[in-house]
PDB file of C-alpha atoms in Angstrom:
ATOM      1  CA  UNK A   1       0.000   0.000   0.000  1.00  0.00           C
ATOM      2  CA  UNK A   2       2.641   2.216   0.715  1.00  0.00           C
ATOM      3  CA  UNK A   3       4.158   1.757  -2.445  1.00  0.00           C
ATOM      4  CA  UNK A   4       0.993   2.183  -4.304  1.00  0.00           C
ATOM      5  CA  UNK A   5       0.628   5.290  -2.414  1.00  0.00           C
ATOM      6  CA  UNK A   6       3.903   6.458  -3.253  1.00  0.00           C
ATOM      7  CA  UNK A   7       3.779   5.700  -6.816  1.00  0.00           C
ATOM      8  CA  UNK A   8       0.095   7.357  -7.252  1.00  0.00           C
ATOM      9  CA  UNK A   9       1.793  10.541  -6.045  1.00  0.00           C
ATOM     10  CA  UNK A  10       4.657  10.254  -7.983  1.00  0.00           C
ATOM     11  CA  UNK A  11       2.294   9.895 -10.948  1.00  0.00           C
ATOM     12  CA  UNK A  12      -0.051  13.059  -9.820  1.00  0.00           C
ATOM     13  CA  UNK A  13       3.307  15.122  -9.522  1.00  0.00           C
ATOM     14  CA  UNK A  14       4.085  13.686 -13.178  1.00  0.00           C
ATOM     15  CA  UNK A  15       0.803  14.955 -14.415  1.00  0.00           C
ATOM     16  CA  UNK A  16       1.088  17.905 -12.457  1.00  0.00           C
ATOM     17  CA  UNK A  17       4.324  19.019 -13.760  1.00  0.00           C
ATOM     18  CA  UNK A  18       3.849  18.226 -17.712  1.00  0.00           C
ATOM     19  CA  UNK A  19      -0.308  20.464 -17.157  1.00  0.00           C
ATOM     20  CA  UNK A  20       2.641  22.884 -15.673  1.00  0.00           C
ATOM     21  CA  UNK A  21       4.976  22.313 -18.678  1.00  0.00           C
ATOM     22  CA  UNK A  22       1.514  22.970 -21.350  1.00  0.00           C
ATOM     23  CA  UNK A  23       0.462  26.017 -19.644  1.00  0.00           C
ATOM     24  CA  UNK A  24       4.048  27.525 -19.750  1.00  0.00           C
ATOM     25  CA  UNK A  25       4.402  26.652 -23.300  1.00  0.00           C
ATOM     26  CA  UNK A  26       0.973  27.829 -23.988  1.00  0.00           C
ATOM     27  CA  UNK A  27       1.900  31.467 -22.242  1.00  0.00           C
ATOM     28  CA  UNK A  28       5.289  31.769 -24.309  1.00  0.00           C
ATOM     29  CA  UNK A  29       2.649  31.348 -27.515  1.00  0.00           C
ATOM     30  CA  UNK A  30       0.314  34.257 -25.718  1.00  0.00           C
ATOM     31  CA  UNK A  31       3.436  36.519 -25.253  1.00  0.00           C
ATOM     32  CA  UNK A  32       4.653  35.795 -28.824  1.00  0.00           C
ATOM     33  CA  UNK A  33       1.452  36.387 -30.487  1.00  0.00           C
ATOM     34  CA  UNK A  34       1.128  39.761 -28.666  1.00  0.00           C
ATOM     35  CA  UNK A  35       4.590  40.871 -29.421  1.00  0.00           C
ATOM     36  CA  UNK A  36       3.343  40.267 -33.196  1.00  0.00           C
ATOM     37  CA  UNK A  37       0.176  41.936 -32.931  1.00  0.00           C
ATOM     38  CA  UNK A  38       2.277  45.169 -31.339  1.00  0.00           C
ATOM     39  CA  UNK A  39       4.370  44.944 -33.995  1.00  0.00           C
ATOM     40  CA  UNK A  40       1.863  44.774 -36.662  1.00  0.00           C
ATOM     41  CA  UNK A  41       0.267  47.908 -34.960  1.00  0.00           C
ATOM     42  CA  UNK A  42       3.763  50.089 -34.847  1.00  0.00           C
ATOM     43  CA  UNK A  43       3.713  48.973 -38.788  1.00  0.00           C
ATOM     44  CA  UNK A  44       0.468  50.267 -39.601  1.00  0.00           C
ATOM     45  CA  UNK A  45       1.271  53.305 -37.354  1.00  0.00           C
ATOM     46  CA  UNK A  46       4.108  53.830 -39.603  1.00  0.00           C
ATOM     47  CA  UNK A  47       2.841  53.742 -42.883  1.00  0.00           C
ATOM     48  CA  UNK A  48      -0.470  56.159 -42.002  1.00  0.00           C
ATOM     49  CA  UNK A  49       2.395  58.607 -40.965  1.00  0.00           C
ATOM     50  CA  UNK A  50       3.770  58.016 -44.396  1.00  0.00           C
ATOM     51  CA  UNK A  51       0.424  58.784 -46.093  1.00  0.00           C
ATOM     52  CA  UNK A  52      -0.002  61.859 -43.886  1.00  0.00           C
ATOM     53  CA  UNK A  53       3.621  62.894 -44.935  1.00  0.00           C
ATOM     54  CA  UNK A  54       2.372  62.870 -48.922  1.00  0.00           C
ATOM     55  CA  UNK A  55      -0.738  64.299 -48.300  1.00  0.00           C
ATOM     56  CA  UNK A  56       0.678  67.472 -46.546  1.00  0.00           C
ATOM     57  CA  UNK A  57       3.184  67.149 -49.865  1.00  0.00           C
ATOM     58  CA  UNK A  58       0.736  67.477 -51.982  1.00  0.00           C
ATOM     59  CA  UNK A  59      -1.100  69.949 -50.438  1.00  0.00           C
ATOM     60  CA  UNK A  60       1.400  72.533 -50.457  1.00  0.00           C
ATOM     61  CA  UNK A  61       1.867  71.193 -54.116  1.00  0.00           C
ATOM     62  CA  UNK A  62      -1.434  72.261 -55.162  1.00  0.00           C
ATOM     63  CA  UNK A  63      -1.341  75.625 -53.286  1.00  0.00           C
ATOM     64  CA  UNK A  64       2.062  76.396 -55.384  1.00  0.00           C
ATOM     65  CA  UNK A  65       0.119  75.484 -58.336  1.00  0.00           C
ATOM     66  CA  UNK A  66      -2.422  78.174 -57.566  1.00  0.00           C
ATOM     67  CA  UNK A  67      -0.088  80.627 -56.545  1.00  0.00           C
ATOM     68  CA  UNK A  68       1.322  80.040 -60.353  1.00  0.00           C
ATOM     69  CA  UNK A  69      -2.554  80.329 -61.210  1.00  0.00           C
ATOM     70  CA  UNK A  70      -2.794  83.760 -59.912  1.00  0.00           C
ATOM     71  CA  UNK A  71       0.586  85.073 -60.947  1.00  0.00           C
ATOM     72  CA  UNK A  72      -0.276  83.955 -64.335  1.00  0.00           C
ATOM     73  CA  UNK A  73      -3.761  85.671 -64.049  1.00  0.00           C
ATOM     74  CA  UNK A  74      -1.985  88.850 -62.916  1.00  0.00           C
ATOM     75  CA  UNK A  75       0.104  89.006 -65.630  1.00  0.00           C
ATOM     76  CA  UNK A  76      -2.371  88.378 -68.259  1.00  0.00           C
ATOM     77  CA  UNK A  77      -4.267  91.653 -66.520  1.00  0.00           C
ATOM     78  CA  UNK A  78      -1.037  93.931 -66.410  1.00  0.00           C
ATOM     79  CA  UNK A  79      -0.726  92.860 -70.235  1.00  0.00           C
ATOM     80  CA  UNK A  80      -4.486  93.602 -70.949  1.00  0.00           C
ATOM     81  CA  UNK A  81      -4.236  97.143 -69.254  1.00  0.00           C
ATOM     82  CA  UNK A  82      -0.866  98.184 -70.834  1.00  0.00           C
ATOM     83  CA  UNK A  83      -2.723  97.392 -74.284  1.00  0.00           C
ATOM     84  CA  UNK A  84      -5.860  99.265 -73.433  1.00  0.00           C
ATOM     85  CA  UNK A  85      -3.302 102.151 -72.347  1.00  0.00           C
ATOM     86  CA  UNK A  86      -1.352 101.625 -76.295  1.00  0.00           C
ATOM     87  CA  UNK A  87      -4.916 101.211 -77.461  1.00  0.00           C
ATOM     88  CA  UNK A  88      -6.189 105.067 -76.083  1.00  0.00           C
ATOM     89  CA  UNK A  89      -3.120 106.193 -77.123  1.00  0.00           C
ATOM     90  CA  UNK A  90      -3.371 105.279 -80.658  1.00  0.00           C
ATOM     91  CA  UNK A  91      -7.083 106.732 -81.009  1.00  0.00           C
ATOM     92  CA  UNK A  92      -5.827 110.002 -79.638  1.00  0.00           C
ATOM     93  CA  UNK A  93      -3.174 110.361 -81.926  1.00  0.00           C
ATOM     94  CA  UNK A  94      -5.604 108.917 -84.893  1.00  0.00           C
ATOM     95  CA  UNK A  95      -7.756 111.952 -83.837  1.00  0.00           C
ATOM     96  CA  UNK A  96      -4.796 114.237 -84.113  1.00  0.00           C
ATOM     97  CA  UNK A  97      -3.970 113.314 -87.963  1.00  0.00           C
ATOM     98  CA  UNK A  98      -7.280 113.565 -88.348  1.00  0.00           C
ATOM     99  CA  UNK A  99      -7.397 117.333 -87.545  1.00  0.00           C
ATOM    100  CA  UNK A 100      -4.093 117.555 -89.951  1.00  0.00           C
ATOM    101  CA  UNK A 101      -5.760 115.722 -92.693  1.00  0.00           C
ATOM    102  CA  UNK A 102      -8.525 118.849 -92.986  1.00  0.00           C
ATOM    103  CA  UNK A 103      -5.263 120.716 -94.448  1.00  0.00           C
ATOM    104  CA  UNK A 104      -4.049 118.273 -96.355  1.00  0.00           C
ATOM    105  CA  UNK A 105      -7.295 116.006 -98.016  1.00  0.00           C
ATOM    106  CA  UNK A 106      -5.114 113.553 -99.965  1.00  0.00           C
ATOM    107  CA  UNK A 107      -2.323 113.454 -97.627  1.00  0.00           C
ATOM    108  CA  UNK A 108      -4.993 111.971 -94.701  1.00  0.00           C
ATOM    109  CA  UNK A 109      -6.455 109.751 -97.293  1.00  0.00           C
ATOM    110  CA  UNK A 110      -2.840 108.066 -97.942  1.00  0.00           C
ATOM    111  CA  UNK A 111      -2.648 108.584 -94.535  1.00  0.00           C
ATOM    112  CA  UNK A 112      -5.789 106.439 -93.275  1.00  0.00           C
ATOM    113  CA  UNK A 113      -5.431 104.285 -95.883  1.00  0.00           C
ATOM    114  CA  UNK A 114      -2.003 103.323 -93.862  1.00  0.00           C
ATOM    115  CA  UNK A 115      -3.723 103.657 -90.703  1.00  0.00           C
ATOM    116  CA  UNK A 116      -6.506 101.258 -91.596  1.00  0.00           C
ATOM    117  CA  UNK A 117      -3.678  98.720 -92.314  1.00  0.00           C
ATOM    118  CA  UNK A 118      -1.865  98.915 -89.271  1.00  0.00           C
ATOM    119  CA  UNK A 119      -4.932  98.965 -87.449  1.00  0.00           C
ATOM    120  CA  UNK A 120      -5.901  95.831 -89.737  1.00  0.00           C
ATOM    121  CA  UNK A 121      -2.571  94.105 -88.689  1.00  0.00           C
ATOM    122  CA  UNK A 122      -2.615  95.152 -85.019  1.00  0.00           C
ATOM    123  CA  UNK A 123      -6.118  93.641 -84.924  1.00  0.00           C
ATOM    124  CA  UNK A 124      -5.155  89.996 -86.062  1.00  0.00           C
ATOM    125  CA  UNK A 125      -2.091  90.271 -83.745  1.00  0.00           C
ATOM    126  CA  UNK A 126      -4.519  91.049 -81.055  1.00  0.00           C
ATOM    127  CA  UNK A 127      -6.758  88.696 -82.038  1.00  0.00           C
ATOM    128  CA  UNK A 128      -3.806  85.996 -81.868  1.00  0.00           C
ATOM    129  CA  UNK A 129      -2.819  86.936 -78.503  1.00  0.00           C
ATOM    130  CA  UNK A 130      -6.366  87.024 -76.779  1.00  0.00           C
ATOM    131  CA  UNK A 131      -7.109  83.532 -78.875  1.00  0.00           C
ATOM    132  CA  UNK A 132      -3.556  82.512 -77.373  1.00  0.00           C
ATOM    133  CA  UNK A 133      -4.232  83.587 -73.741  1.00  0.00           C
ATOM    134  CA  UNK A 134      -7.573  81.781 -73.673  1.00  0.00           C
ATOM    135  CA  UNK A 135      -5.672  79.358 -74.954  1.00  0.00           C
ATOM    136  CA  UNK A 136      -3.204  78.759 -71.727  1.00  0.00           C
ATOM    137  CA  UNK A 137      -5.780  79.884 -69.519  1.00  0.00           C
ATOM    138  CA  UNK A 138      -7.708  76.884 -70.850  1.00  0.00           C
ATOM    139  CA  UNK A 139      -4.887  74.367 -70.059  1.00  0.00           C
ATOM    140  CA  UNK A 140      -4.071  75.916 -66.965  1.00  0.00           C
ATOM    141  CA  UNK A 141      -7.701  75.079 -65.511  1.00  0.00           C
ATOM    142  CA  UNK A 142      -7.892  71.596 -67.034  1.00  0.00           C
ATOM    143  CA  UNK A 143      -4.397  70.959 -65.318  1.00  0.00           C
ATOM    144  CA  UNK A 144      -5.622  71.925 -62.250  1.00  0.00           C
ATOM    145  CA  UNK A 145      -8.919  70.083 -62.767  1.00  0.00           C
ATOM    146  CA  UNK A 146      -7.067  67.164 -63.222  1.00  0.00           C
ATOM    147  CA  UNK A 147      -4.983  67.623 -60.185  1.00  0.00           C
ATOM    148  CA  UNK A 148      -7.671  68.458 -57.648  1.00  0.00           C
ATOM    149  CA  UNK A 149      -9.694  65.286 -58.984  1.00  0.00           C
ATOM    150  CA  UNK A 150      -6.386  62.912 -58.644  1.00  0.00           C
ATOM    151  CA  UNK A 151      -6.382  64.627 -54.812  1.00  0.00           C
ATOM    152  CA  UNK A 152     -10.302  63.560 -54.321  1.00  0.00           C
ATOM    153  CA  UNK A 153      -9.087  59.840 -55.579  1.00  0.00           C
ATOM    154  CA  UNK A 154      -5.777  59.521 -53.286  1.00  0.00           C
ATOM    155  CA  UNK A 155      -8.051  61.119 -50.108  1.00  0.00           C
ATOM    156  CA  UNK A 156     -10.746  58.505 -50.918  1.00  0.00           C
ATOM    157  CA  UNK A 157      -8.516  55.746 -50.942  1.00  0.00           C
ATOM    158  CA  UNK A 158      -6.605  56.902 -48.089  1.00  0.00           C
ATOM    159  CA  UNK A 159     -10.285  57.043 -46.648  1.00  0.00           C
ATOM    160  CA  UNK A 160     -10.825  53.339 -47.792  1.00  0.00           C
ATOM    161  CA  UNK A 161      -7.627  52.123 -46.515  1.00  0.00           C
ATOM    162  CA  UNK A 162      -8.200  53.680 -43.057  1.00  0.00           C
ATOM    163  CA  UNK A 163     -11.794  52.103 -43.096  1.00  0.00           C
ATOM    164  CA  UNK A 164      -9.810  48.561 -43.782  1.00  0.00           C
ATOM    165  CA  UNK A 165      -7.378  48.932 -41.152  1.00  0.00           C
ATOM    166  CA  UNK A 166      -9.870  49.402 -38.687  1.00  0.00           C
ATOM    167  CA  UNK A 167     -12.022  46.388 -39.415  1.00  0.00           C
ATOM    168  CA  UNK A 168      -8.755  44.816 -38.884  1.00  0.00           C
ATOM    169  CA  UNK A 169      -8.106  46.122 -35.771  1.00  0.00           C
ATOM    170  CA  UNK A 170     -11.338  45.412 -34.619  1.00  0.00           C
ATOM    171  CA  UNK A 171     -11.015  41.452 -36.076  1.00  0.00           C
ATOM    172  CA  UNK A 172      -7.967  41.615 -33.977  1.00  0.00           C
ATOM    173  CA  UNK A 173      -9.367  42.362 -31.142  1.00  0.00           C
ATOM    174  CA  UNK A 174     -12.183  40.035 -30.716  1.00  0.00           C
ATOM    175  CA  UNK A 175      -9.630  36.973 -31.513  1.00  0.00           C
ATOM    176  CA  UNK A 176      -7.800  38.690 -28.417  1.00  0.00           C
ATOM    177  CA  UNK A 177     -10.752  38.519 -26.862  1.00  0.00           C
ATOM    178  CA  UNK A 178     -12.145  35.102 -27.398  1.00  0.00           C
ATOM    179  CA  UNK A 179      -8.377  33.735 -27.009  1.00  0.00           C
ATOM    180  CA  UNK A 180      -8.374  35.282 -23.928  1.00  0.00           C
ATOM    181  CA  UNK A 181     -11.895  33.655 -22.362  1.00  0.00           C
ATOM    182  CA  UNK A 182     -10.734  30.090 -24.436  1.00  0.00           C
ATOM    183  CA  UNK A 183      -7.142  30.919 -21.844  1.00  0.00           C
ATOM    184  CA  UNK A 184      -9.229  31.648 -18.775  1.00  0.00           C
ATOM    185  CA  UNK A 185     -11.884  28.685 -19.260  1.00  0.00           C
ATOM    186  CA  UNK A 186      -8.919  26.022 -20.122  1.00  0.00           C
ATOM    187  CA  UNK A 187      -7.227  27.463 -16.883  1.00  0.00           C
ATOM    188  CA  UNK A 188     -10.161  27.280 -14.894  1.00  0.00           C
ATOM    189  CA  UNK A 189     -10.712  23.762 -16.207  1.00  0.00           C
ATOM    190  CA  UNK A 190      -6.813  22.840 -15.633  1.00  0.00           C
ATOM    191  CA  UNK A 191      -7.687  24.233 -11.937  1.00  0.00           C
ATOM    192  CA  UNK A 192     -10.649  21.936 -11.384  1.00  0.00           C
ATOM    193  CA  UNK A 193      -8.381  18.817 -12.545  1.00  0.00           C
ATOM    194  CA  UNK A 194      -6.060  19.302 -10.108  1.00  0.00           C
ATOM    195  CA  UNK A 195      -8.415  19.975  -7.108  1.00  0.00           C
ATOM    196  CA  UNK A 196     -10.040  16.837  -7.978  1.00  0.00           C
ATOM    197  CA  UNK A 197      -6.532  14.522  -8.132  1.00  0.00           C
ATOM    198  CA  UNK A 198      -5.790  16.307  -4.861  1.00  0.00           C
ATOM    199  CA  UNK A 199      -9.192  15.086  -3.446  1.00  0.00           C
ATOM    200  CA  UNK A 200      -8.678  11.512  -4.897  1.00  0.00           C
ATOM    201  CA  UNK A 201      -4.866  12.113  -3.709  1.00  0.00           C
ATOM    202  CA  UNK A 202      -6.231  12.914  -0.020  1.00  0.00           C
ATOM    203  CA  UNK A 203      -8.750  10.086  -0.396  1.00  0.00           C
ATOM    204  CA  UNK A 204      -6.310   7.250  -0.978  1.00  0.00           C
ATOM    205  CA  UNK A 205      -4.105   7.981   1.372  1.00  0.00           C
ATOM    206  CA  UNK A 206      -6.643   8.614   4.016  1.00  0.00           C
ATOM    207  CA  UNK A 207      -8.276   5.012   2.511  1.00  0.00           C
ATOM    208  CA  UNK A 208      -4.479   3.636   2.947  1.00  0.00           C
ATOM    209  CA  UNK A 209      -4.274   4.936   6.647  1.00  0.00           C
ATOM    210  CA  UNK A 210      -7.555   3.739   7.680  1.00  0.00           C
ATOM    211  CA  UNK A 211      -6.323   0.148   6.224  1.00  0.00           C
TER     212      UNK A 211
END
């Protein structure tokens, strides 16, 4: 009996030691899978800090673009003026040889007749450059068009993205969760065992010293 005894605690120690040896092994798992999951977080962390950094790139891209907008705009208005200004001064000095051609009748006819050519000329260069202007005006809008609707695509998919990486996180989280209560319950279960061996433990031998 004593031997019996001795061997059935020598067994319960066994059994004891390798539920031990499990429960170690399963913690080192825990610990490894959590060192994983922080370092999936730092990585996501990361790269939304990237995104951030390109976004504030290309917003000062786009304001440099409309500060070129405006510049450009300015220009084209400093232009206009100056040839309103060479405009009025033309049709004052037009009125001028037309006082001198009431002295001189068919030296202001030669005289507008020249006049009517430049004028002619000037026109269809003006015409050119106003046709030309609207031109780059044109192409400057559509640029920037273009730009502020690839901006709306990279925010929405930045949008998307974030959208993603929270259901992830959130996935993440209830695994944690549930692995957590799965932990707990196969502790609490590992706990029961071993109150009941120690009760069948205590039984024997109390059977053994009663015999």
């Amino acid at each position: 009996l004593e031997k019996d005894r001795i061997a059935t605690k020598e067994k319960a120690e066994q059994e004891r030691l390798e539920k031990d040896r499990i429960a170690a092994e399963e913690k080192d798992k825990h610990e490894r899978l959590e060192k994983d999951r922080i370092a999936a977080k730092e990585k996501a962390e990361q790269e939304r800090l990237e995104k951030d950094h390109i976004a504030t790139e290309e917003k000062a891209k786009q304001e440099r673009l409309k500060k070129a907008m405006a510049v450009a705009e300015e220009k084209a208005e400093q232009e206009k003026l100056e040839k309103d200004r060479v405009a009025a001064g033309e049709k004052a000095e037009q009125e001028n040889l037309k006082k001198e051609q009431i002295a001189a009748e068919e030296k202001a006819e030669q005289e507008r007749l020249e006049k009517t050519r430049i004028a002619a000329e000037e026109k269809v260069k003006q015409d050119r450059l106003e046709e030309e202007r609207e031109r780059l005006v044109a192409e400057e809008a559509a640029r920037a068009e273009a730009a502020k609707q690839a901006a709306q695509e990279r925010l929405e998919e930045e949008r998307l993205e974030k959208q993603a990486a929270q259901e992830r996180l959130e996935e993440e989280r209830e695994w944690l969760v549930a692995e957590e209560a799965a932990r707990a319950e196969a502790a609490k279960q590992a706990a029961q065992e071993r109150l009941e061996e120690e009760r069948e433990r205590l039984v024997t031998e109390e059977a053994a010293r009663a015999e």
